[in-house]
XYZ file of C-alpha atoms in Angstrom:
585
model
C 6.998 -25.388 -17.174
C 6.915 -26.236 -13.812
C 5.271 -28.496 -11.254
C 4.821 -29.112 -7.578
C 4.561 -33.169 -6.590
C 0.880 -33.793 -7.761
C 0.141 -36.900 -4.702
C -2.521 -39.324 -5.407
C -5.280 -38.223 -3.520
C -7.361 -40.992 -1.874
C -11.277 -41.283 -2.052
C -12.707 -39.644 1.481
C -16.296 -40.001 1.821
C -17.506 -36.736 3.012
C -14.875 -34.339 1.446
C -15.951 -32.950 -1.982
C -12.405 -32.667 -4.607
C -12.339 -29.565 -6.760
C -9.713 -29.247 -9.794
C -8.929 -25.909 -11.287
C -8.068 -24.881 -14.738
C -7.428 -21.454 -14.964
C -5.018 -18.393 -16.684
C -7.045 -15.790 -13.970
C -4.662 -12.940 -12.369
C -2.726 -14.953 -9.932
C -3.797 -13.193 -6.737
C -7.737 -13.254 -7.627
C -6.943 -17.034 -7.925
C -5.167 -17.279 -4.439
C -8.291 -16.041 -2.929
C -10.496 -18.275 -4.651
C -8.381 -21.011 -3.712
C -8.384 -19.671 0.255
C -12.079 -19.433 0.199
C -12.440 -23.088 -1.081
C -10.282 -24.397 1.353
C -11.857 -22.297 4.144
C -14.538 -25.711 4.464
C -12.671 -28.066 5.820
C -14.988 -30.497 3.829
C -13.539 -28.954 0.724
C -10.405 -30.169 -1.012
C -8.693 -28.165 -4.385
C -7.020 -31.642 -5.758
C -4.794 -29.229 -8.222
C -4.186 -26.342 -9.976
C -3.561 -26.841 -13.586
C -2.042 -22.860 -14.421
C -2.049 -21.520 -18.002
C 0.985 -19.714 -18.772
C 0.597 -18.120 -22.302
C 3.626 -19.383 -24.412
C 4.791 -16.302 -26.386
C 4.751 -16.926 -30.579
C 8.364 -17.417 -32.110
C 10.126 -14.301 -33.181
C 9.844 -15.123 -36.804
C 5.838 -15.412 -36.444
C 5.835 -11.871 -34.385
C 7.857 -10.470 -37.153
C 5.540 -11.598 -40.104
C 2.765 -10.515 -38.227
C 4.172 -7.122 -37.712
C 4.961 -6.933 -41.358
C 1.558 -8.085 -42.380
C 0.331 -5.555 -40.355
C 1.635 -2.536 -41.490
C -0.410 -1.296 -43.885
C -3.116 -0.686 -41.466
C -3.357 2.835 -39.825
C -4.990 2.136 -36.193
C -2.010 -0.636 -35.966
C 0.836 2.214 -36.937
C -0.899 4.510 -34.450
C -1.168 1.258 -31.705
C 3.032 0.147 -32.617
C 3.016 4.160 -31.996
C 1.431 4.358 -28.369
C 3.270 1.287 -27.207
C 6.497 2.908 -28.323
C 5.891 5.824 -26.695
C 4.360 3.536 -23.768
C 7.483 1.968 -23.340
C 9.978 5.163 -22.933
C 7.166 6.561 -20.902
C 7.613 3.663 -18.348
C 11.241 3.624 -18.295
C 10.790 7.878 -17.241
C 8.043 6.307 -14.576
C 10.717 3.885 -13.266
C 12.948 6.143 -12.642
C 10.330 8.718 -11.080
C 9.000 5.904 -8.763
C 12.966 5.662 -7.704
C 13.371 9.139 -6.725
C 10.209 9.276 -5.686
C 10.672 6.824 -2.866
C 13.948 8.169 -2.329
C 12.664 11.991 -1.532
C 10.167 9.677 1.140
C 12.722 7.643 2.479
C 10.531 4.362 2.409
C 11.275 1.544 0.435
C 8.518 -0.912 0.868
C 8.408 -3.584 -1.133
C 6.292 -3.844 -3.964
C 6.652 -7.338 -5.675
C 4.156 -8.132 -7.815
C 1.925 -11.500 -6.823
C 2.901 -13.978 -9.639
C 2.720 -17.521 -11.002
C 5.761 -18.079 -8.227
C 3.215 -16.364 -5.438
C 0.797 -17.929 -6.427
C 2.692 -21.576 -6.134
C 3.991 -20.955 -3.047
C 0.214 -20.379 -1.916
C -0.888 -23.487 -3.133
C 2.096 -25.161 -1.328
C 1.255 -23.575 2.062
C -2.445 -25.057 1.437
C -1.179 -28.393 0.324
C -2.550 -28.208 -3.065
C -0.663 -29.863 -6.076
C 0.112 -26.591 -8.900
C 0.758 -27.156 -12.307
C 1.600 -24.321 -15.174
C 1.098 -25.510 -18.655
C 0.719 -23.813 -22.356
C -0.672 -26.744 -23.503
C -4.220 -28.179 -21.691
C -4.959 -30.631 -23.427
C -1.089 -32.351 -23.418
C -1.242 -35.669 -21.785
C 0.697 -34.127 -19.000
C -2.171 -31.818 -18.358
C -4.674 -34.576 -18.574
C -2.603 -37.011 -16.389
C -2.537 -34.173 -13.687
C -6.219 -33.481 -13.799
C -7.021 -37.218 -13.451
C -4.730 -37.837 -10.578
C -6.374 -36.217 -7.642
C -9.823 -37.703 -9.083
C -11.889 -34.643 -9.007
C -15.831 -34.298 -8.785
C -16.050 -31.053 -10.188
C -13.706 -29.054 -12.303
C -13.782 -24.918 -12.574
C -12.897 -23.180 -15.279
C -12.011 -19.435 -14.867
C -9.845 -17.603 -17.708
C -8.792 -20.176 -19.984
C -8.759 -20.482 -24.117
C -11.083 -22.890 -25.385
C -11.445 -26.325 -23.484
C -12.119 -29.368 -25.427
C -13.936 -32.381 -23.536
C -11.579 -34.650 -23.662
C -10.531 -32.127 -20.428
C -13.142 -30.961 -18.775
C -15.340 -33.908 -18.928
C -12.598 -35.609 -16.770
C -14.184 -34.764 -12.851
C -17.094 -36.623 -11.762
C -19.680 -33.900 -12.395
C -18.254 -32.607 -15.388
C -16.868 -28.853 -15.484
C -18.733 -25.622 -14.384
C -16.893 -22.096 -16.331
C -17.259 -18.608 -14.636
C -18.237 -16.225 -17.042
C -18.340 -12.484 -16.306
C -20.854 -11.481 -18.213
C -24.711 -12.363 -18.746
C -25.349 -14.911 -20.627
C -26.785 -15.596 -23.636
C -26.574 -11.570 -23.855
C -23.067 -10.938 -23.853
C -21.219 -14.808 -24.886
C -17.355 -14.455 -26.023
C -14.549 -12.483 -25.170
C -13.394 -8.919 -24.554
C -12.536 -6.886 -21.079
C -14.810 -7.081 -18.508
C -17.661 -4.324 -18.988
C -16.500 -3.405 -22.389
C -19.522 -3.790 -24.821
C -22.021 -3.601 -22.190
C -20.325 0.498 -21.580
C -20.452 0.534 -25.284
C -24.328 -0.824 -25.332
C -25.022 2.014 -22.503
C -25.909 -1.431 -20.376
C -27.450 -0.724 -17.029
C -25.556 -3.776 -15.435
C -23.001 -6.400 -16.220
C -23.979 -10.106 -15.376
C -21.361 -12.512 -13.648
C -22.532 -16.191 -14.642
C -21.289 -19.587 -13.630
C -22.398 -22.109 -15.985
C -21.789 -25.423 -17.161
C -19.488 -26.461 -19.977
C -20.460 -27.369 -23.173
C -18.784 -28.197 -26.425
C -20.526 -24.737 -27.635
C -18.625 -21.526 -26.030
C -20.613 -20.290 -23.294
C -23.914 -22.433 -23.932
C -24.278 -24.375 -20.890
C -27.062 -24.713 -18.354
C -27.025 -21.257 -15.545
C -26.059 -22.710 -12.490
C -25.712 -19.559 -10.636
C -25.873 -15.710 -11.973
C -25.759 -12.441 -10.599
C -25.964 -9.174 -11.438
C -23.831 -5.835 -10.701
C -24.841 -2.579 -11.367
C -22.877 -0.503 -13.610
C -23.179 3.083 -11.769
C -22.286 6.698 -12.709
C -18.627 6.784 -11.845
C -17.646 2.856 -12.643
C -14.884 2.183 -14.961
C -13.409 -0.699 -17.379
C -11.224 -1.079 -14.022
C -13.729 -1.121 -11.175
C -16.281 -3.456 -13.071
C -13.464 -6.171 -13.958
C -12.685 -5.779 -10.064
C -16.139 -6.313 -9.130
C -16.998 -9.134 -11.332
C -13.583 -11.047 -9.793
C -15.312 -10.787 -6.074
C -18.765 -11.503 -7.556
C -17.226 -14.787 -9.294
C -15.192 -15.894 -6.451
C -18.528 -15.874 -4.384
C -20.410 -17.872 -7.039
C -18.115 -20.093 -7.409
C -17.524 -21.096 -3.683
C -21.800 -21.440 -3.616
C -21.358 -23.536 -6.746
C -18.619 -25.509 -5.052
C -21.500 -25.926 -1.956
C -24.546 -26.890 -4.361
C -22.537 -29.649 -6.045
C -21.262 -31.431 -2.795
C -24.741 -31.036 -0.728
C -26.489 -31.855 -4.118
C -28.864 -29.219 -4.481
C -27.290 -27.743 -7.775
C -30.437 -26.370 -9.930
C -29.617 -25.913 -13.870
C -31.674 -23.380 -15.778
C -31.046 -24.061 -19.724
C -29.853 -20.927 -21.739
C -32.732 -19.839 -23.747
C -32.951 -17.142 -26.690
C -30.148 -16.875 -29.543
C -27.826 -14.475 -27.947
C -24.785 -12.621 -28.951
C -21.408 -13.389 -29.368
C -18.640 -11.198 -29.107
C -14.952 -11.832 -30.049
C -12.076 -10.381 -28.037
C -11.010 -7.017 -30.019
C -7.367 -6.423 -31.466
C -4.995 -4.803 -29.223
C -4.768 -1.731 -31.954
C -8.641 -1.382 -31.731
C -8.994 -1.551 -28.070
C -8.051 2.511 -27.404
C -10.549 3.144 -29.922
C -13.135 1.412 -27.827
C -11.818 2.751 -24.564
C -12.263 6.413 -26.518
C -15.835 5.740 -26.712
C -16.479 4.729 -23.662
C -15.138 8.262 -22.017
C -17.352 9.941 -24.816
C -20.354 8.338 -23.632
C -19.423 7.888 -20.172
C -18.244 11.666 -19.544
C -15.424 12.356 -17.554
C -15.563 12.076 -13.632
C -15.202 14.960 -11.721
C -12.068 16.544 -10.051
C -12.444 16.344 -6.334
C -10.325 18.832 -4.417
C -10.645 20.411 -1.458
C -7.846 23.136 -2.006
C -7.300 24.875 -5.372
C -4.393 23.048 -7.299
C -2.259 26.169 -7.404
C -1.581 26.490 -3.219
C -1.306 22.577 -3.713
C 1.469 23.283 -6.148
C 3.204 25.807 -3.965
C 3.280 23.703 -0.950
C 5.315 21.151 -2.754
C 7.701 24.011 -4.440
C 7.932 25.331 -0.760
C 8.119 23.055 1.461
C 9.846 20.105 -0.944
C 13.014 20.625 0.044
C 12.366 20.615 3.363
C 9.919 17.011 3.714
C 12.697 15.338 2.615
C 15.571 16.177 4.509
C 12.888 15.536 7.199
C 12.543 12.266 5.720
C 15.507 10.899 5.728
C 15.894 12.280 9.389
C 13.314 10.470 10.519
C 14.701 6.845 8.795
C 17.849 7.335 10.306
C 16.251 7.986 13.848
C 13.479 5.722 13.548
C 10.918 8.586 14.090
C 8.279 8.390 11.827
C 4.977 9.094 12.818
C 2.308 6.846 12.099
C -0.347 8.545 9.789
C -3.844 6.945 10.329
C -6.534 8.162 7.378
C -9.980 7.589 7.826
C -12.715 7.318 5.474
C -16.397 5.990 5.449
C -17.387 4.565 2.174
C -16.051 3.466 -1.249
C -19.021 3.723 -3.788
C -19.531 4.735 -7.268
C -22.653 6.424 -6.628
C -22.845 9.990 -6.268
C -22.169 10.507 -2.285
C -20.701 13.480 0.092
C -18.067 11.190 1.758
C -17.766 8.475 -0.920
C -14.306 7.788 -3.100
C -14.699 5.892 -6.331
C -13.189 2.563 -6.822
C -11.596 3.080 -9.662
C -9.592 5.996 -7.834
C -9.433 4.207 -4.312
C -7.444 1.545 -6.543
C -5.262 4.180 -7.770
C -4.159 5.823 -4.821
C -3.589 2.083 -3.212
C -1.071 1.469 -5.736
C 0.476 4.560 -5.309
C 0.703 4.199 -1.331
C 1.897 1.209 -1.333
C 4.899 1.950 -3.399
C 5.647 4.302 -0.804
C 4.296 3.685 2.507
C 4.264 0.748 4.926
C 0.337 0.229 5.386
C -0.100 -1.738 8.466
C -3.620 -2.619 10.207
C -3.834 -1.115 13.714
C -2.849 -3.603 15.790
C 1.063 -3.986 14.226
C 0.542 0.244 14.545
C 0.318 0.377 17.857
C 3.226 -2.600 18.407
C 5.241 0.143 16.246
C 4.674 3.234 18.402
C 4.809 1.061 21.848
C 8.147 -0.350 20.829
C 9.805 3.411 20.607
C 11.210 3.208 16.851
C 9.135 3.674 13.317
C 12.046 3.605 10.391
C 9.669 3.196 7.263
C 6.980 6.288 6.361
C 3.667 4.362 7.299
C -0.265 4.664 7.384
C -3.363 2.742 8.133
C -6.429 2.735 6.841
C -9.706 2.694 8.844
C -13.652 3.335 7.534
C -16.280 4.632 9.766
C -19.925 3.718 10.234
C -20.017 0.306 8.198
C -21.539 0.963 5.244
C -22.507 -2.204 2.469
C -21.325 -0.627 -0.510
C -17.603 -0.893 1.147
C -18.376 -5.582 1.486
C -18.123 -5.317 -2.642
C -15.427 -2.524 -3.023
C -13.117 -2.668 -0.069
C -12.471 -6.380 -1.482
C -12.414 -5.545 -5.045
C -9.293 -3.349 -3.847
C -7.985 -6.122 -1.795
C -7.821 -8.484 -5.034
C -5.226 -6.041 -6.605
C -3.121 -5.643 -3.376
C -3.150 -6.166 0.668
C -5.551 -3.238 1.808
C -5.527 -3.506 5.535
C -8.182 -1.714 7.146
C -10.110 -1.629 10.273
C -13.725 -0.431 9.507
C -15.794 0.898 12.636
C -19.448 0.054 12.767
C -22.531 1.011 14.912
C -24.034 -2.359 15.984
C -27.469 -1.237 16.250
C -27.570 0.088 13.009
C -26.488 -2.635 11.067
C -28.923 -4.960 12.957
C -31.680 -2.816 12.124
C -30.339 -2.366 8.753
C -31.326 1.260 9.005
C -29.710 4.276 7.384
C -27.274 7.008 8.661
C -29.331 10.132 9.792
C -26.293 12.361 8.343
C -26.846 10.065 4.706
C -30.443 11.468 4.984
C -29.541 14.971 5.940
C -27.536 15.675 2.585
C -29.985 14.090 0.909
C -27.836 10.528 0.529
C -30.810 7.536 0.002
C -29.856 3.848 -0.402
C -26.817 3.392 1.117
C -27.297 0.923 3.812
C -25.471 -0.777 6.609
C -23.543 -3.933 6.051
C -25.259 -6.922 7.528
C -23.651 -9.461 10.366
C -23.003 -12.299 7.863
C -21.406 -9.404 5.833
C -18.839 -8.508 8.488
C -18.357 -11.925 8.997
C -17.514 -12.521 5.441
C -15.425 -9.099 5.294
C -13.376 -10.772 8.347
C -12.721 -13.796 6.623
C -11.337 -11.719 3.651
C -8.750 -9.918 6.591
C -10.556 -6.871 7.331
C -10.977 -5.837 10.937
C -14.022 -4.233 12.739
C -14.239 -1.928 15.617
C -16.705 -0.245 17.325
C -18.479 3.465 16.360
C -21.499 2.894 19.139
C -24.510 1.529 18.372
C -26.493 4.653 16.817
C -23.574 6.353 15.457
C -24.150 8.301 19.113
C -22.827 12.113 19.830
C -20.299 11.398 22.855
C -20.080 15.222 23.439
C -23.085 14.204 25.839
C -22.383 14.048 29.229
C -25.409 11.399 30.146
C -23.126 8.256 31.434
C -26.208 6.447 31.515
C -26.409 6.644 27.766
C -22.704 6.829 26.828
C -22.300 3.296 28.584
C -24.920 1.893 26.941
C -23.665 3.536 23.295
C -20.343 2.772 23.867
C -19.865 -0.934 26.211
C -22.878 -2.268 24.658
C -21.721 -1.518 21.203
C -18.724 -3.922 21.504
C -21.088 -6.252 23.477
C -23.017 -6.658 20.352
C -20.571 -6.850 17.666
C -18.320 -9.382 19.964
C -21.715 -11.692 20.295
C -22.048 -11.723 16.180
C -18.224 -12.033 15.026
C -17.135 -14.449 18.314
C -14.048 -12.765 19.046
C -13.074 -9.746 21.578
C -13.665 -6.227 19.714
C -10.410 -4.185 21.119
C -11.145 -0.621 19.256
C -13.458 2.369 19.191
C -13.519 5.753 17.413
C -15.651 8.608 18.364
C -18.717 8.800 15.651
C -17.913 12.506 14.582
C -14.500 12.690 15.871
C -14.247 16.294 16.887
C -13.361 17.903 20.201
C -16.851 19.006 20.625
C -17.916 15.323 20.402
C -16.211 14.195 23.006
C -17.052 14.672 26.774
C -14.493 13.771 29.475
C -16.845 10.817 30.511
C -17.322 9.335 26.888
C -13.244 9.725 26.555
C -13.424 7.818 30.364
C -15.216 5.378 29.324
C -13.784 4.511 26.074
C -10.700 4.109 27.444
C -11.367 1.843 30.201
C -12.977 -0.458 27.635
C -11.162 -0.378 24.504
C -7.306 -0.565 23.619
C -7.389 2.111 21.559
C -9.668 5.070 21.180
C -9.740 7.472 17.685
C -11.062 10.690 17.210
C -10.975 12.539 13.835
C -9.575 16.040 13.963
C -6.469 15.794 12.107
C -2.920 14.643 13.915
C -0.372 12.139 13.635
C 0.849 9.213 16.158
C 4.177 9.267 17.418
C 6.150 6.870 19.694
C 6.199 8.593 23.251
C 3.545 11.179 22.918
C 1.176 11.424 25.620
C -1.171 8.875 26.748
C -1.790 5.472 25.441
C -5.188 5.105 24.096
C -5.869 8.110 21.634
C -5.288 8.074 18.464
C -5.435 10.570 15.959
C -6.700 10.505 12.433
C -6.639 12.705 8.929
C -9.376 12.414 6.718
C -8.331 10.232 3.519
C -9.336 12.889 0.763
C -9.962 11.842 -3.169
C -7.329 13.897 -4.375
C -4.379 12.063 -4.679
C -1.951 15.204 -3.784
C -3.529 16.057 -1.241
C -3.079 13.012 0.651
C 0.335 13.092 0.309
C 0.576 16.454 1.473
C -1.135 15.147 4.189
C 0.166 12.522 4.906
C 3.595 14.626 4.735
C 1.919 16.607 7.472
C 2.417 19.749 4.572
C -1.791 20.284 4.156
C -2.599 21.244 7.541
C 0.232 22.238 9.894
C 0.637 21.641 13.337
C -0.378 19.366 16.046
C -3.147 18.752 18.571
C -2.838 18.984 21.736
C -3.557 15.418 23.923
C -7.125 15.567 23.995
C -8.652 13.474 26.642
C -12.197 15.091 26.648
C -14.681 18.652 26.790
C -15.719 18.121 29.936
C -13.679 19.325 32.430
C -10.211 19.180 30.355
C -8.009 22.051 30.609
C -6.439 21.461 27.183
C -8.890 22.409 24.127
C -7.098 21.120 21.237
C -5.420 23.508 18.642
C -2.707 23.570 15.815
C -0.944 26.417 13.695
C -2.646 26.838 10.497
C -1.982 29.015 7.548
C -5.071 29.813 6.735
C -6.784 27.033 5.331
C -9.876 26.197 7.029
C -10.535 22.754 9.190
C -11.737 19.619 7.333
C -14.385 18.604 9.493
C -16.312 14.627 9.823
C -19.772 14.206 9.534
């Protein structure tokens, strides 16, 4: 057990004291605890931390004995036997594995340690305990007297506890309530009831599990290509919102408490051995998502048979000379709805765990420090989104709650303040995905994303009217700096290509903006012509082919420094071996 100095806190008039009781994921906590403190008439007066204690070996061993006579707990000892040699082969795969890329980033998990150095830097007393209700516990929860106490993952709180703050204890629950009361994974028997949505509730606590008065609810859509994974992602941004709105009602006082009516449901948290079971059913009803490749697997597999070898030796060349080149991927939109350009969340968090075990992801400004100071040693990438769609406010920061995902996304001012569609959405028949609003991209940069500009219309700068290119491109940036309050430093070209770029809009862009992006393919290296363009890849779903592209092994070759149609004497090319151009829309 351990335990940072838990001060006295001392009654301030016009600052509102939270206490938090909670066994949530310790980084989904962190950011709860960074968006309370963000209001500087907020105060978190402790973290009380459950850490599970694990049952004595001869209670695990009767248990196992008792056990044994059941088959769907032979088959679950099974699977985690085989589990377990499985990840010792995966340990040693993700070792060579970074070793062939010659990156060794690091990849610490966020813990209970992470989590209690946060609270440190934030100067909030931390706590862990496997017993809430101990004296200890309840001394610590007293001490900072709290007016309102949140409850998010715990066992069963008795009131003795969470009667303690001023205004009694609120719980997040993520699921609707009286619908869906108990335990389980998030999502789980609303897949298996073929649910249309899964509710997120913050509600008060009662003596009775999950019976208090609705304080605040909300409800997420459970579409085609969501998973167990994406909807307990979800629900952890949902609830983190709630609860900072809850936080708000209580200390302005205008808290509104809606009574649960109806008898409800109540569901118990299933066995371990029964969960794959459940999980089984799900895909069965669910269907399985589809394959997205843009190559057939087979030349996929031959490019890493042939040119294997080779990548890493060039690898390992480049650590020991400090000449990486700086990969940046662009996307537009992470949605589970059916969409021409969209990646699901489910397999957006995949391939962020899998690039950050072996790539540096940086945002663009440490990028560009990188390729000005002369020397990249670690394989690296960053991320950027085009157009600024809303489906990316929920997703993009589900991601971010299971690892750092810096990103730069580039909007079109105009059309978020309109909150009108993308004409290319409409063309391939793409309806309902709008435009993030302004207090959307302020709440995005408060999470650590960064914006650029895209022009305001999502404008064709292959035209050569400077009249309209200043206004699409200056004004743009006038706009978005006006709503955000800070200076807006980057732009990429809204269809990226060559053809889509006139030597005035390149002009222009450059005189205005630190860095300019197209979108036809390219990496960034230290010393290569210019300062202002950068190039991009698209960020494809499959997962090999990004790392063949980002191995430069998908498409081969290398632009030429583009600086514009008009007028340029370059046109941009590469050597190719016969796989056609992936093109932006």
């Amino acid at each position: 057990m351990s335990m940072s100095d838990p001060a006295q806190q001392t009654q301030t008039d016009n600052v509102f004291r939270v206490v938090i009781m909670s066994g949530a994921p310790p980084r989904v906590l962190a950011r709860l605890l960074t968006e309370i403190c963000r209001h500087d008439s907020r105060r978190v007066t402790g973290v009380l931390y459950w850490v599970q204690k694990p049952l004595p070996l001869n209670k695990r061993v009767r248990n196992f004995v008792s056990q044994l006579h059941k088959p769907a707990y032979l088959r679950y000892v099974a699977d985690r036997l085989v589990s377990t040699v499985a990840g010792q082969c995966r340990r040693l795969g993700h070792f060579l594995a970074r070793v062939a890329h010659a990156g060794f980033p690091d990849t610490a998990d966020f813990g209970v340690a992470e989590l209690e150095e946060h609270c440190r830097q934030l100067g909030i007393p931390f706590q862990t305990t496997d017993q809430f209700h101990s004296e200890q516990s309840l001394a610590f929860v007293s001490a900072g007297q709290p007016d309102l106490g949140i409850v998010y993952g715990t066992p069963i709180l008795k009131p003795k506890l969470f009667q303690i703050p001023r205004h009694g204890s609120v719980n997040l629950h993520q699921r609707k309530v009286p619908d869906y009361r108990g335990g389980g994974p998030i999502g789980l028997w609303e897949l298996l009831d073929g649910a249309q949505e899964i509710g997120v509730t913050v509600h008060r606590v009662a003596a009775k599990l999950d019976s208090g008065a609705i304080i605040r609810a909300v409800e997420i859509p459970i579409q085609p290509f969501d998973t167990l994974v994406s909807l307990e992602a979800k629900a952890h941004v949902t609830g983190i919102d709630l609860l900072v709105a809850t936080v708000d009602d209580f200390a302005m006082g205008t808290v509104t408490e809606v009574p649960q009516t109806g008898s409800g449901r109540m569901f118990r948290n299933p066995k371990p051995e029964d969960l794959p079971e459940l999980k089984r059913q799900i895909r069965l009803l669910r269907g399985p998502q589809p394959a997205e490749r843009t190559y057939p697997r087979w030349k996929l597999l031959v490019r890493c048979l042939l040119f294997g070898p080779f990548l890493v030796a060039r690898n390992w060349y480049r650590r020991l000379t400090g000449t990486f080149p700086i990969v940046i991927l662009y996307h537009h939109v992470i949605t589970d709805r059916p969409h021409f350009m969209g990646m699901s969340t489910d397999r957006f968090l995949s391939q962020m765990q899998y690039l950050r075990r072996y790539y540096n992801i940086v945002d663009l400004k440490t990028a560009q420090r990188l390729l000005q100071s002369g020397r990249v040693s670690e394989p690296t990438i960053v991320l950027t989104f085009d157009d600024g769609y809303r489906d990316n406010v929920l997703n993009l920061r589900a991601a971010a709650l299971d690892g750092d995902v810096p990103a730069t996304l580039y909007i079109c001012s105009e059309q978020l303040e309109l909150g009108r569609p993308f004409a290319h959405d409409l063309q391939h028949g793409c309806r309902g995905f709008a435009p993030m609003t302004w207090d959307e991209v302020r709440k995005m940069e408060a999470w650590g994303f960064d914006f650029g500009a895209h022009t305001r219309t999502h404008f064709d700068c292959g035209s050569t009217d400077e009249e309209m290119l200043l206004q699409e491109i200056i004004e743009c940036r006038r706009e978005i700096e006006e709503q955000v309050g800070h200076d807006i430093q980057d732009f990429s070209f809204p269809l990226g290509l060559p053809p889509n770029i006139s030597r005035p809009a390149f002009d222009i862009a450059a005189r205005n903006y630190s860095t300019v992006a197209s979108a036809y393919g390219g990496v960034n290296r230290c010393g290569q012509p210019g300062t202002h363009h950068l190039y991009r890849v698209p960020h494809l779903s499959s997962l090999l082919e990004v790392e063949l592209q980002l191995q430069s092994a998908l498409v081969l070759g290398q632009p030429v420094y583009w600086t514009g149609g008009e007028g340029s004497s370059k046109q941009p090319g590469r050597h190719r071996v016969g796989e056609p151009e992936l093109v932006d829309v």
